Short mmCIF file of C-alpha atoms and ligand atoms in Angstrom, two decimals:
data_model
loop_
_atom_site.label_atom_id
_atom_site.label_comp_id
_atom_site.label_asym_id
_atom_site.label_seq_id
_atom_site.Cartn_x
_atom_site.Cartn_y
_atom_site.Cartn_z
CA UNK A 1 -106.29 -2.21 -151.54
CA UNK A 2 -108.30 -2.79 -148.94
CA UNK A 3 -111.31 -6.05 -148.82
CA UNK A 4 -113.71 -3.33 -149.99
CA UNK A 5 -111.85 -2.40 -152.89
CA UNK A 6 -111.73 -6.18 -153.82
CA UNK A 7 -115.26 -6.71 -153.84
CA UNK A 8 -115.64 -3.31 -155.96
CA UNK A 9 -113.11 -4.71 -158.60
CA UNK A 10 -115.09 -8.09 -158.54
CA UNK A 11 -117.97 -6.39 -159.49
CA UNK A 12 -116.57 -4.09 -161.66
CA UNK A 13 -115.22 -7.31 -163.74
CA UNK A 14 -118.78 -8.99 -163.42
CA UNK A 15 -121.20 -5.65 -164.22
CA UNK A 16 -118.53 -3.22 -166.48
CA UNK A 17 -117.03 -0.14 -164.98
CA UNK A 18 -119.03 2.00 -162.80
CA UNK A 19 -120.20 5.21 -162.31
CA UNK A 20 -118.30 7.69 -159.95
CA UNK A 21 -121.78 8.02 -158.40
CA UNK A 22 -121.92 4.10 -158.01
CA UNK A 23 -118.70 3.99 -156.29
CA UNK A 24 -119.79 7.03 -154.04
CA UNK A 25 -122.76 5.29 -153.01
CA UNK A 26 -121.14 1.98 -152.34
CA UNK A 27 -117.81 3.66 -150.64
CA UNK A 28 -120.06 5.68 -148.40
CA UNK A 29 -123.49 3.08 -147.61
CA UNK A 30 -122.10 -0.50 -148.13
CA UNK A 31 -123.81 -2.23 -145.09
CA UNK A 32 -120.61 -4.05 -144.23
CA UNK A 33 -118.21 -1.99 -144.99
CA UNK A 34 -119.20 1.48 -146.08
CA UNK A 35 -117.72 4.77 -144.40
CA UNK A 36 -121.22 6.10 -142.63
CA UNK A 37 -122.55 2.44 -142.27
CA UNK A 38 -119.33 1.63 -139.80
CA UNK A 39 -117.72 4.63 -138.18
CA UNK A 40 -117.99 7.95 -136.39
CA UNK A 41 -116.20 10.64 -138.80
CA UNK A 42 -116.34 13.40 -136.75
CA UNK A 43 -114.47 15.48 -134.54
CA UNK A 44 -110.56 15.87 -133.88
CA UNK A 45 -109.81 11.88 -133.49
CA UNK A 46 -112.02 11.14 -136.64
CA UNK A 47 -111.68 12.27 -139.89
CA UNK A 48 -113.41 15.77 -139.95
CA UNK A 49 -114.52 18.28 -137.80
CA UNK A 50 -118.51 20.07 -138.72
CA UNK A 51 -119.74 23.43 -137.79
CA UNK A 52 -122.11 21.78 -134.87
CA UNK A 53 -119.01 19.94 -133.51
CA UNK A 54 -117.05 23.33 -133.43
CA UNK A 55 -119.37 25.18 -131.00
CA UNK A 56 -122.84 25.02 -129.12
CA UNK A 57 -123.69 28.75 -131.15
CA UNK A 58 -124.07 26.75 -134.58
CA UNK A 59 -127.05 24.77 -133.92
CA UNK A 60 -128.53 27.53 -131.08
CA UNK A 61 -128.97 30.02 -134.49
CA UNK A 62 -129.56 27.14 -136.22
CA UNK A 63 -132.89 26.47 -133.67
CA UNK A 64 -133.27 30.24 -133.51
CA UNK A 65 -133.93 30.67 -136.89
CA UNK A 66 -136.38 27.76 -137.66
CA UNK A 67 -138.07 29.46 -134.92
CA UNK A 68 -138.36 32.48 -136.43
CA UNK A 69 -139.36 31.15 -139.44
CA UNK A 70 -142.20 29.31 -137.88
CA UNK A 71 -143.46 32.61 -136.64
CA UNK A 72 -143.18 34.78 -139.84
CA UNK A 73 -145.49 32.26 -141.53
CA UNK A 74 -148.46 32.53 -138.29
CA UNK A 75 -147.32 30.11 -136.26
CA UNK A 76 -148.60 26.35 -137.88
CA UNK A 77 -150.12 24.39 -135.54
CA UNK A 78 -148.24 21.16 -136.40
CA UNK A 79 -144.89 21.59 -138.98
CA UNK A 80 -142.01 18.72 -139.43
CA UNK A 81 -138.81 19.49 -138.55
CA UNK A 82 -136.50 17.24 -140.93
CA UNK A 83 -132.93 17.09 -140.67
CA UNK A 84 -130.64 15.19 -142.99
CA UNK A 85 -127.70 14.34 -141.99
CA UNK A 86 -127.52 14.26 -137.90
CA UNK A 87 -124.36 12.89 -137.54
CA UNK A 88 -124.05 12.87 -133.78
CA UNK A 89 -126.89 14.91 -133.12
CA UNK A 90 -125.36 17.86 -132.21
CA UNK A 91 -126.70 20.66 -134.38
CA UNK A 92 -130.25 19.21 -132.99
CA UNK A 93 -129.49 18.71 -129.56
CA UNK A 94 -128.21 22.94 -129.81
CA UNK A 95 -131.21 23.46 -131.63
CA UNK A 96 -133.67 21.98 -129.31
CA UNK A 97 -132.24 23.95 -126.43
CA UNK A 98 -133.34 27.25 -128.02
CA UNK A 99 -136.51 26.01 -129.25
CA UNK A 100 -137.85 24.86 -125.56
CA UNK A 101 -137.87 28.19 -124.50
CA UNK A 102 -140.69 28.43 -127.47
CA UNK A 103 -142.92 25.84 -125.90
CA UNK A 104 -145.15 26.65 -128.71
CA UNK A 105 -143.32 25.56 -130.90
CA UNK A 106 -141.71 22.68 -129.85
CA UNK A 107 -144.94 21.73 -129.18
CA UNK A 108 -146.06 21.76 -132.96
CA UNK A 109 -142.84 19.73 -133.96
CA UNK A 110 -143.09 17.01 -135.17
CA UNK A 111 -139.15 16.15 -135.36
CA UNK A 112 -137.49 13.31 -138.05
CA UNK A 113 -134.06 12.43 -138.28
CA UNK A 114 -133.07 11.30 -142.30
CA UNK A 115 -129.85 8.85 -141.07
CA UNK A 116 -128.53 6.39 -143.11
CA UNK A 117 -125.95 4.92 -140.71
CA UNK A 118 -127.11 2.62 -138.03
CA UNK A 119 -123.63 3.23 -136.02
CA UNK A 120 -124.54 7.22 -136.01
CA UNK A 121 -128.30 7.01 -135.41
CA UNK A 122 -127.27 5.25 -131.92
CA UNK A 123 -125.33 8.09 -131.08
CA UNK A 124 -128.40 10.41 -132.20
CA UNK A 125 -130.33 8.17 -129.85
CA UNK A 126 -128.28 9.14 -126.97
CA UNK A 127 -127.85 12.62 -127.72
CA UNK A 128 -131.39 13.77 -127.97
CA UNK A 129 -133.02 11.22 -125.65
CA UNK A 130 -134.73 14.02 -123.89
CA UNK A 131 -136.66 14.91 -126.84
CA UNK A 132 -139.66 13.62 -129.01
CA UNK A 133 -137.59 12.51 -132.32
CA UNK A 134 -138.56 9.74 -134.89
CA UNK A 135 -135.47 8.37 -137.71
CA UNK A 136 -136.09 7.38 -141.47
CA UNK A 137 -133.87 5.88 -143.96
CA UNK A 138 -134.73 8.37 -146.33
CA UNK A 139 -135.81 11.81 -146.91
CA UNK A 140 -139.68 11.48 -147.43
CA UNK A 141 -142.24 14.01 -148.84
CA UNK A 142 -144.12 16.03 -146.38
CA UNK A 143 -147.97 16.34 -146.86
CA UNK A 144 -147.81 19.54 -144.39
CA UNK A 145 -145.81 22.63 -143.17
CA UNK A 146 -141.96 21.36 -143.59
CA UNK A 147 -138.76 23.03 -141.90
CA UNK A 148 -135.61 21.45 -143.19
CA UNK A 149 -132.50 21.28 -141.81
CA UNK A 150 -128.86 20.28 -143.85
CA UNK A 151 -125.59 20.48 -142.77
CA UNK A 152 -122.57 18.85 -144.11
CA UNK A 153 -125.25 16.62 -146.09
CA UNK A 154 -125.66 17.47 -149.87
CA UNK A 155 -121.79 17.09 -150.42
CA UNK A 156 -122.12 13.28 -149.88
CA UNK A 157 -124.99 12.98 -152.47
CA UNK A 158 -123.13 10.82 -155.31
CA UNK A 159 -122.27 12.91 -158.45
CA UNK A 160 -121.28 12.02 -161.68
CA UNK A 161 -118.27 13.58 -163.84
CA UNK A 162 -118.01 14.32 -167.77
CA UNK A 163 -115.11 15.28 -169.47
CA UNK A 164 -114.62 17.73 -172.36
CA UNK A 165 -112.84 15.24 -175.14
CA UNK A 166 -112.74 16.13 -178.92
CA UNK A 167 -115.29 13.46 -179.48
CA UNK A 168 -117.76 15.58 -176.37
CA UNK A 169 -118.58 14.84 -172.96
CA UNK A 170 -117.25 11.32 -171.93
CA UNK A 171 -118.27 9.86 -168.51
CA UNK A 172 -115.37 9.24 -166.13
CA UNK A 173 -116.35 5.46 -165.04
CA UNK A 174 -114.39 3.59 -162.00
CA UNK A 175 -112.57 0.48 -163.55
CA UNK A 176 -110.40 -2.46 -161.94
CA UNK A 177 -106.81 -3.64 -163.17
CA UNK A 178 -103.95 -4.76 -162.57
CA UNK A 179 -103.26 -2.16 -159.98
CA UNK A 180 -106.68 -2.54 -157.90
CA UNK A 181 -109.66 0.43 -159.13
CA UNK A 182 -108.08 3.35 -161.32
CA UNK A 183 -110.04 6.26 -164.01
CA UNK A 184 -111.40 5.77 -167.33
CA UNK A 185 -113.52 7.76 -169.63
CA UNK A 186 -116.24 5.99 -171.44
CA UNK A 187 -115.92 5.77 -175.47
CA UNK A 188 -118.53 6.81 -176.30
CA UNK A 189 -119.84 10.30 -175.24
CA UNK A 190 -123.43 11.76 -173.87
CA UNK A 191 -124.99 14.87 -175.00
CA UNK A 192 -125.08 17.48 -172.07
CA UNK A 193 -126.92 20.84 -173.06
CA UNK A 194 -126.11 24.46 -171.64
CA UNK A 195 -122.62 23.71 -171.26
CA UNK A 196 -121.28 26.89 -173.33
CA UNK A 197 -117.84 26.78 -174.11
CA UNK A 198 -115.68 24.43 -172.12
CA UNK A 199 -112.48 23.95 -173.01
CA UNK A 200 -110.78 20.22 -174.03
CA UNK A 201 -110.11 18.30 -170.48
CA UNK A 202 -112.76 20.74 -168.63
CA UNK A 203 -114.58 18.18 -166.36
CA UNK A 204 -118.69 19.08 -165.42
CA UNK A 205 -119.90 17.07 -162.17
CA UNK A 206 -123.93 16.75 -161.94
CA UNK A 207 -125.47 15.43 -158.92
CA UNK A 208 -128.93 14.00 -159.89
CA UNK A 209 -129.99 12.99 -156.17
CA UNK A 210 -128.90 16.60 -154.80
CA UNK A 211 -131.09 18.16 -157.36
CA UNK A 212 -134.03 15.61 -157.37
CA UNK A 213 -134.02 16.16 -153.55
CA UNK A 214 -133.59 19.56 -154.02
CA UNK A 215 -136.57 19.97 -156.51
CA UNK A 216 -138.88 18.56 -153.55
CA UNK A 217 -138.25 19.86 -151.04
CA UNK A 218 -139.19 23.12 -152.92
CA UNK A 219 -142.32 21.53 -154.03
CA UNK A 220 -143.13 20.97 -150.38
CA UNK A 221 -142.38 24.07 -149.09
CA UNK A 222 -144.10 26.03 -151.65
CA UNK A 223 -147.40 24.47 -151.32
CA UNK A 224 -147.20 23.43 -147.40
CA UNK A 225 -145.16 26.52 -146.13
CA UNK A 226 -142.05 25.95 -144.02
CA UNK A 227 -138.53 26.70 -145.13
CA UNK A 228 -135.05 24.99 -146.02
CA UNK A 229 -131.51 25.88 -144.53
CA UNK A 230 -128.99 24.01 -146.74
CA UNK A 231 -125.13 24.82 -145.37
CA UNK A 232 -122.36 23.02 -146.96
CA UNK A 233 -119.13 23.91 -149.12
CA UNK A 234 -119.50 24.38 -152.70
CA UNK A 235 -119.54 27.02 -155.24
CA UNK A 236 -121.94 29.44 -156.54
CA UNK A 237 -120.53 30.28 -160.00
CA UNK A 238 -120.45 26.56 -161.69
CA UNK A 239 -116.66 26.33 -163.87
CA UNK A 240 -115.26 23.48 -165.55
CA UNK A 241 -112.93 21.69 -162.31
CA UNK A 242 -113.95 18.46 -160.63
CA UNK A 243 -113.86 18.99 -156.84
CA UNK A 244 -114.53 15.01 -155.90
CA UNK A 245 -112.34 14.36 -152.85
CA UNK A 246 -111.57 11.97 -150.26
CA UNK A 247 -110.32 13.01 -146.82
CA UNK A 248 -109.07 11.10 -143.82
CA UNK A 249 -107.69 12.16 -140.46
CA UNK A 250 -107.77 15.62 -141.29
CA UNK A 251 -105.86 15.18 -144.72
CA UNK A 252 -107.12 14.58 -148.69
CA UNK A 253 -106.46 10.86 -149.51
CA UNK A 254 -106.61 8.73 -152.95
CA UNK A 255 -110.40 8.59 -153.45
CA UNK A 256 -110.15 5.10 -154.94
CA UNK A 257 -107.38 3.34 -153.21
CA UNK A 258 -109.51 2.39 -149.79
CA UNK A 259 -112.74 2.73 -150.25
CA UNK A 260 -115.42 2.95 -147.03
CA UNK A 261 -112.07 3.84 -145.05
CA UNK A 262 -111.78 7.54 -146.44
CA UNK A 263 -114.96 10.02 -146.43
CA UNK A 264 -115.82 10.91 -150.69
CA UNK A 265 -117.56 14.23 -151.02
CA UNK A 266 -117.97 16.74 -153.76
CA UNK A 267 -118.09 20.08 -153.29
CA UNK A 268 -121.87 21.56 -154.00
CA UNK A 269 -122.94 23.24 -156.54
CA UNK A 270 -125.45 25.87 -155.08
CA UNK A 271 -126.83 27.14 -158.50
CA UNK A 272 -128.14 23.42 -159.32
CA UNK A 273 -129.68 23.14 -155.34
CA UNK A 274 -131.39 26.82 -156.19
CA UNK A 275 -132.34 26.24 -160.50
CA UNK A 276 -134.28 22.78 -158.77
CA UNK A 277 -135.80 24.00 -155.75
CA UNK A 278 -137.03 27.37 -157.89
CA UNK A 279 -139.43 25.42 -160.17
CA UNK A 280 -142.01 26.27 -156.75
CA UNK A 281 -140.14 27.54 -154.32
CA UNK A 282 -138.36 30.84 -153.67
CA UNK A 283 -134.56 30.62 -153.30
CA UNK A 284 -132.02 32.90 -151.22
CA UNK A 285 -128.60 32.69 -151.12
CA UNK A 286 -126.23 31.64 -151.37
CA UNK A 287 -124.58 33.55 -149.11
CA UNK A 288 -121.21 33.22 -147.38
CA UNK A 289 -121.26 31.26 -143.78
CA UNK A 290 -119.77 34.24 -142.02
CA UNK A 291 -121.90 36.73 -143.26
CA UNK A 292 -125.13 34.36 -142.69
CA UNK A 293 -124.31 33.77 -138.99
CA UNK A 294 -123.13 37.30 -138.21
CA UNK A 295 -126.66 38.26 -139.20
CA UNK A 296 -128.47 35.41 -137.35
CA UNK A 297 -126.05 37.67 -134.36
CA UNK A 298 -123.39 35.08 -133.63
CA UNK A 299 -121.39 38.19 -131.91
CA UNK A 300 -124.17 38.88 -129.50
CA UNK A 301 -124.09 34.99 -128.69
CA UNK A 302 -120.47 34.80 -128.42
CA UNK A 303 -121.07 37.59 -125.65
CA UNK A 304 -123.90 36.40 -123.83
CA UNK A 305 -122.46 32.92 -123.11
CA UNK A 306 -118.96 34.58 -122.38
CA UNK A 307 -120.39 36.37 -119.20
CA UNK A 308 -122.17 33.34 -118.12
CA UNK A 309 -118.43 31.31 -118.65
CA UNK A 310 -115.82 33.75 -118.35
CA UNK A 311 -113.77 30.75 -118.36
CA UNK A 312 -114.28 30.06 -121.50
CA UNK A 313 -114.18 33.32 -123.54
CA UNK A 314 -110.90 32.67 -125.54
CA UNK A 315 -112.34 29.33 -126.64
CA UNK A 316 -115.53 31.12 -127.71
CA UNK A 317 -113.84 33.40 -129.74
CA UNK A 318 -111.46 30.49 -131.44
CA UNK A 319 -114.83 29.14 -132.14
CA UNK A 320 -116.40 32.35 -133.66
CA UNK A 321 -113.08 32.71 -135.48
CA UNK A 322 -113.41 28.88 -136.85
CA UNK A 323 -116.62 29.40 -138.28
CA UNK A 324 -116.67 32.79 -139.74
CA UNK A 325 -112.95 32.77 -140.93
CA UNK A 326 -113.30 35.08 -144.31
CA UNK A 327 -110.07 32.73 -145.49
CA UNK A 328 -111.54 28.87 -144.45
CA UNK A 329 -115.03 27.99 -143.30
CA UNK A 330 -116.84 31.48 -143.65
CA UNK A 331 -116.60 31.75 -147.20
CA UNK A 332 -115.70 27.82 -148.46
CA UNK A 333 -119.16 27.08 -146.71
CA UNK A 334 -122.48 28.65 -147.71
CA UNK A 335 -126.16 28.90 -146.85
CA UNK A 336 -129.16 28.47 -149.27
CA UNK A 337 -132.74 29.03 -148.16
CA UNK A 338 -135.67 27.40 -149.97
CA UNK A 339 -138.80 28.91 -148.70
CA UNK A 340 -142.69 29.49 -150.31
CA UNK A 341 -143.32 32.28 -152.95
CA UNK A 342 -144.23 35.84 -151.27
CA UNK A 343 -142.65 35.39 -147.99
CA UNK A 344 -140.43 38.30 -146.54
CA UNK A 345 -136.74 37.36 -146.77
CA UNK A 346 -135.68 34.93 -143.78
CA UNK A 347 -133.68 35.62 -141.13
CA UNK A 348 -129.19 35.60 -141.75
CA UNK A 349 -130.52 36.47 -145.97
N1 LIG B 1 -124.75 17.20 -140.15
C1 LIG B 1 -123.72 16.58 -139.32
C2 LIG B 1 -123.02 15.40 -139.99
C3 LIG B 1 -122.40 15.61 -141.34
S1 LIG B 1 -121.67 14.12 -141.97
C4 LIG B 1 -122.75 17.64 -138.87
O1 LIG B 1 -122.78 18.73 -139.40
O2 LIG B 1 -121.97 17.35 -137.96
C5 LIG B 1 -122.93 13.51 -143.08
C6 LIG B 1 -124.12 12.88 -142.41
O3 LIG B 1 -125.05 12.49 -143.43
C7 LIG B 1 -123.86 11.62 -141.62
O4 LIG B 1 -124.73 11.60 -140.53
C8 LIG B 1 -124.16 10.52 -142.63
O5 LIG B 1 -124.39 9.27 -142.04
C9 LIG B 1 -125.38 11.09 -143.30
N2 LIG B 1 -125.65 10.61 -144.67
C10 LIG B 1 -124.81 10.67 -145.73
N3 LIG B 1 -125.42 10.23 -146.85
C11 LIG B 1 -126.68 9.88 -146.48
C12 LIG B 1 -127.81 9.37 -147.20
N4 LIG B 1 -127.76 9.11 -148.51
N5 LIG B 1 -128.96 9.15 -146.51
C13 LIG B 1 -129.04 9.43 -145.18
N6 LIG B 1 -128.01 9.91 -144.46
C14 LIG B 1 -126.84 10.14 -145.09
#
């Protein structure tokens, strides 16, 4: 086990075990050691590979539709473009090319990136030094006109697990022994309504954050205006599997036995995102990823920047492929909108 691990078993002896959600938080944020707070996951030499790192066309829609968005509702004079998540700044620098040929509108941004990780807000830094762009620690409430970008974000939100003993739902907690950090359930259990019939080892996994964060930015939206794009893998139909993983260089690892040196993720569940945001807001989706960006027109992209770069048509269509695959990403990986009441359907829905 790695120095991490030692520190998490120290506390663990000192505090009692912890919560799965504890461990994400500390696996993933630790200042000194955590996975976002020290490294560069992405692309073929890191640990994963995102839509935006695929191809250029992801964030171009991406920019396309805010912009579209911004003109269904009249055009707002000022609105906040939030994303969560930048990781290298990709998605936004793609975005931002689109949107400056709607001077408009990039005029009325006003354009915050919500990064935890000093190492990857540096490399937002670079990428988008061109544009206007301000960075928070945190996703905070808007007091105007919000759009709301998320990609490859709400899967790293901490969740916590319950398992279906004969006693009822016991917690799974993270404990130390012998053997460095290992599974337990907690004695005693905790009362969880709505869960219908589950059947004895059927594990739930709730992710207060996702649906706390989810819940306002609905609020937001459906008294400022704007609208949400959430894309991430996760399910639709909630069952009774746990779908915490850890992945490294491409492969799933032990999700205890390095911590900060393996990304942690759960997959996530869209009907929680949609039930939260709902209380104000209007919800649509989720739909499949290759369905979504065939309707934003990723086809009619894939053509227009082929004749520019005949070069580089086979790699546009791996890339097209890639993301719209009806066996990987285009159906693993969804989109959920989150827009006000009584506004007409947005674009990709
Ligand atoms: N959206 C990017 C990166 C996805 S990786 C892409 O599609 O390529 C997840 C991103 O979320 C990283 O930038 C990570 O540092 C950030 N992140 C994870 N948890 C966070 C939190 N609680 N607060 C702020 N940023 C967080």
């Amino acid at each position: 086990m790695n120095s991490l691990g030692h520190r998490i078993a120290k506390l663990i002896e000192t505090q009692g075990p912890l919560s799965i959600a504890q461990f994400m938080t500390i696996a993933l944020h630790d200042p000194a050691a955590g996975y976002y707070a020290t490294k560069d996951p992405l692309g073929v030499r890191g640990d994963f590979v995102t839509a935006p790192e695929i191809s250029q066309m992801f964030g171009e829609l991406i920019g396309a539709w805010c912009a579209e968005v911004w003109q269904q509702q009249e055009r707002p004079k000022t609105i906040r473009l939030v994303e969560l998540g930048p990781g290298r700044g990709t998605l936004m620098a793609d975005a931002l090319r689109v949107i400056r040929a709607v001077p408009q509108f990039l005029e009325a941004l006003d354009i915050v990136l919500v990064e935890a990780s000093p190492h990857l807000r540096a490399m937002q830094h670079e990428r988008l030094k061109d544009f206007s762009v301000r960075w928070s620690d945190r996703y905070e409430p808007a007091d105007g006109p919000l759009l709301l970008i998320a990609n490859e974000f709400f899967d790293a939100l901490p969740i916590r697990q319950f398992v279906r003993t004969e006693r009822g739902w016991c917690e799974r907690m993270v404990v130390a022994g012998n053997d460095g950090l290992g599974f337990a359930l907690s004695p005693s259990p905790t009362l969880i309504p709505g869960t219908g019939q589950a059947p004895i080892g059927g594990v739930i996994e709730v992710a207060p954050a996702a649906a706390a964060l989810a819940q306002d930015i609905g609020r937001t939206i459906a008294r400022w205006g704007g609208g949400a794009l959430i894309i991430d893998y996760g399910y639709e139909e909630p069952g009774f599997g746990e779908t915490l993983q850890a992945v490294g260089r491409h492969r799933f690892k032990d999700v205890l036995a390095n911590p900060g040196a393996v990304d942690v993720s759960a997959h996530v569940d869209f009907a929680a995102l949609a039930a939260a945001a709902s209380a104000n807001a209007k919800t649509f989706g989720p739909i499949g990823q290759s369905i979504f960006l065939e309707r934003l027109g990723i086809g009619e992209r894939r053509k227009m920047l082929a004749e520019k770069n005949p070069d580089h048509a086979f790699e546009l269509d791996m890339a097209v492929e890639r993301l719209t695959d009806f066996t990987g990403m285009g159906t693993l990986f969804k989109a959920l909108a989150i827009m006000p009441p009584n506004t007409p359907k947005p674009p990709g829905f």
